[in-house]
Amino acid sequence: MPYGHPYKENGGPEPSSRQEPGRNAASAGPGRQGEGWERELDTAVEEIAAAGKEIGATVLGGISQVLDSISSGLARSGEKKEQTFAQWRKAMDRRLQNSEQAGWLVTAVIGWCLAGSFGIAAVVMLVLAAVGAAPLGISESEYLVFPILGAAFSAFTVGFGIMGGIGVSRYRYYGRLRRYLHGARDWVCSVSSLARAALSDTDRVRRELAMAVANGKLPGVCLSDDGNTVYFKEQLYTPQPERPAPEPDETKATEAEPTALERFERDGAEFLRYLRSCCGRLDETADEELVKMEKICAQILGFIHNHPEQLDRVRRFGEYYLPTTRKLLDTALGLGGAEAENAKTIRRDITGILHTLNTAYLKLYDTLLEEVSMDVSSEIDALETMLRQDGLTHDFASDFGVHG
């Protein structure tokens, strides 16, 4: 039978063939249909999740590429952007002020305050010790406390006084280092120019800079082998190769040190060449002043060459005025064609000082000629006196055979 019942074998009643198929269809059909919908729903969810995963991966990959591009661009821009000397100098000045000078100021204040406190206590203890035990109404054992404390407080006073003195000394030292930094205008600077800017002795500036470099207080700073040039960027410093010791014969052949006159003429000639190289790189007004300055300075150099005994009168001209003039021109040339308002102001001020310098240099040249003029006048007077004494000026034309 197509629709059997499990109780048929046991002799149970056999249900009708019409009702059994309907009952089976009603009981089994909905279950199979529910399982189909669940399988289709699970498949749809899995497909949606896979699509979302793929879209998310694509979006995240794109964002990652954009972030990598931005990071690379920032890194490249950071590599290209180089710190200027003014920025480095400001950061170094702040470092010396905050980490070094401020610390020693605190040390000085604490030292002097404690020295004053212990000093007052020591005076009190020593006064009580001088009074004696009887007037104070105490026993001898109690009286011994005063001299002992007086000696101890005196020792503390001396110790903290030394501490305060060291703090003041170091505070002033770092203050001078900051003044040296303020006097620098570029990565490479001469020690003499820093000394002039700080109104200090050149040897002292050289000694204190060398100590700061050796102690690591000015990281990245180097001094030249001769101690005359400061390199505020270590990459710019190129140490001179060591020269072998000269043989005895070579020592004799070594040229003598140049004299003061030779150094003056050498530096002056170099300055004239520098002025010629500056022409055409600034405005027309500056070029006119540069040509005039070259002419006046050449006249001063020629005068000193003919009158070397007058070298002391132009010593400041050669050691200060010419280097300072060159430094100002270097500043103007370093601005290039910048159109910023501050750049225009600096160029205008430097052009204006050129006129002032030319006036001063011309006055110096006139001052040098005054003494020569007096000497010439004296010689002419003496010559005329001799001529009159010899009777050679009675009739000049006939005496010397001059005919009209």
PDB file of N, CA and C in Angstrom, residues 1 8 45 49 60 101 149 157 206 239 307 351 383:
ATOM      1  N   MET A   1       0.864  -1.184   0.000  1.00  0.00           N
ATOM      2  CA  MET A   1       0.000   0.000   0.000  1.00  0.00           C
ATOM      3  C   MET A   1       0.901   1.235   0.000  1.00  0.00           C
ATOM      4  N   LYS A   8      -0.062  -1.183  11.329  1.00  0.00           N
ATOM      5  CA  LYS A   8      -0.718  -2.192  10.490  1.00  0.00           C
ATOM      6  C   LYS A   8      -0.167  -3.567  10.798  1.00  0.00           C
ATOM      7  N   VAL A  45      22.218  36.646   3.951  1.00  0.00           N
ATOM      8  CA  VAL A  45      23.022  37.340   4.974  1.00  0.00           C
ATOM      9  C   VAL A  45      24.501  37.171   4.712  1.00  0.00           C
ATOM     10  N   ALA A  49      27.127  40.121   4.001  1.00  0.00           N
ATOM     11  CA  ALA A  49      28.321  40.279   4.846  1.00  0.00           C
ATOM     12  C   ALA A  49      29.593  40.263   4.003  1.00  0.00           C
ATOM     13  N   LEU A  60      38.914  51.071   3.428  1.00  0.00           N
ATOM     14  CA  LEU A  60      40.041  51.182   4.349  1.00  0.00           C
ATOM     15  C   LEU A  60      41.373  51.213   3.612  1.00  0.00           C
ATOM     16  N   GLN A 101      70.965  79.075  33.179  1.00  0.00           N
ATOM     17  CA  GLN A 101      71.049  80.326  33.928  1.00  0.00           C
ATOM     18  C   GLN A 101      70.020  80.381  35.058  1.00  0.00           C
ATOM     19  N   LEU A 149      77.414  75.529  68.847  1.00  0.00           N
ATOM     20  CA  LEU A 149      76.486  75.938  67.791  1.00  0.00           C
ATOM     21  C   LEU A 149      77.026  77.137  67.019  1.00  0.00           C
ATOM     22  N   THR A 157      77.566  79.005  57.452  1.00  0.00           N
ATOM     23  CA  THR A 157      77.511  80.310  56.798  1.00  0.00           C
ATOM     24  C   THR A 157      78.546  80.412  55.676  1.00  0.00           C
ATOM     25  N   ARG A 206      87.012  83.975  23.587  1.00  0.00           N
ATOM     26  CA  ARG A 206      87.540  82.722  23.042  1.00  0.00           C
ATOM     27  C   ARG A 206      87.640  81.655  24.134  1.00  0.00           C
ATOM     28  N   PRO A 239      87.910  70.733   9.617  1.00  0.00           N
ATOM     29  CA  PRO A 239      89.205  70.887  10.282  1.00  0.00           C
ATOM     30  C   PRO A 239      90.345  70.861   9.277  1.00  0.00           C
ATOM     31  N   HIS A 307     102.978 106.770   3.805  1.00  0.00           N
ATOM     32  CA  HIS A 307     103.314 107.296   5.128  1.00  0.00           C
ATOM     33  C   HIS A 307     103.027 106.206   6.166  1.00  0.00           C
ATOM     34  N   THR A 351      71.631 101.134   2.946  1.00  0.00           N
ATOM     35  CA  THR A 351      72.005 102.102   1.916  1.00  0.00           C
ATOM     36  C   THR A 351      72.231 103.478   2.533  1.00  0.00           C
ATOM     37  N   LEU A 383     112.164 126.664   2.903  1.00  0.00           N
ATOM     38  CA  LEU A 383     112.780 126.825   1.593  1.00  0.00           C
ATOM     39  C   LEU A 383     112.793 128.280   1.164  1.00  0.00           C
TER      40      LEU A 383
END
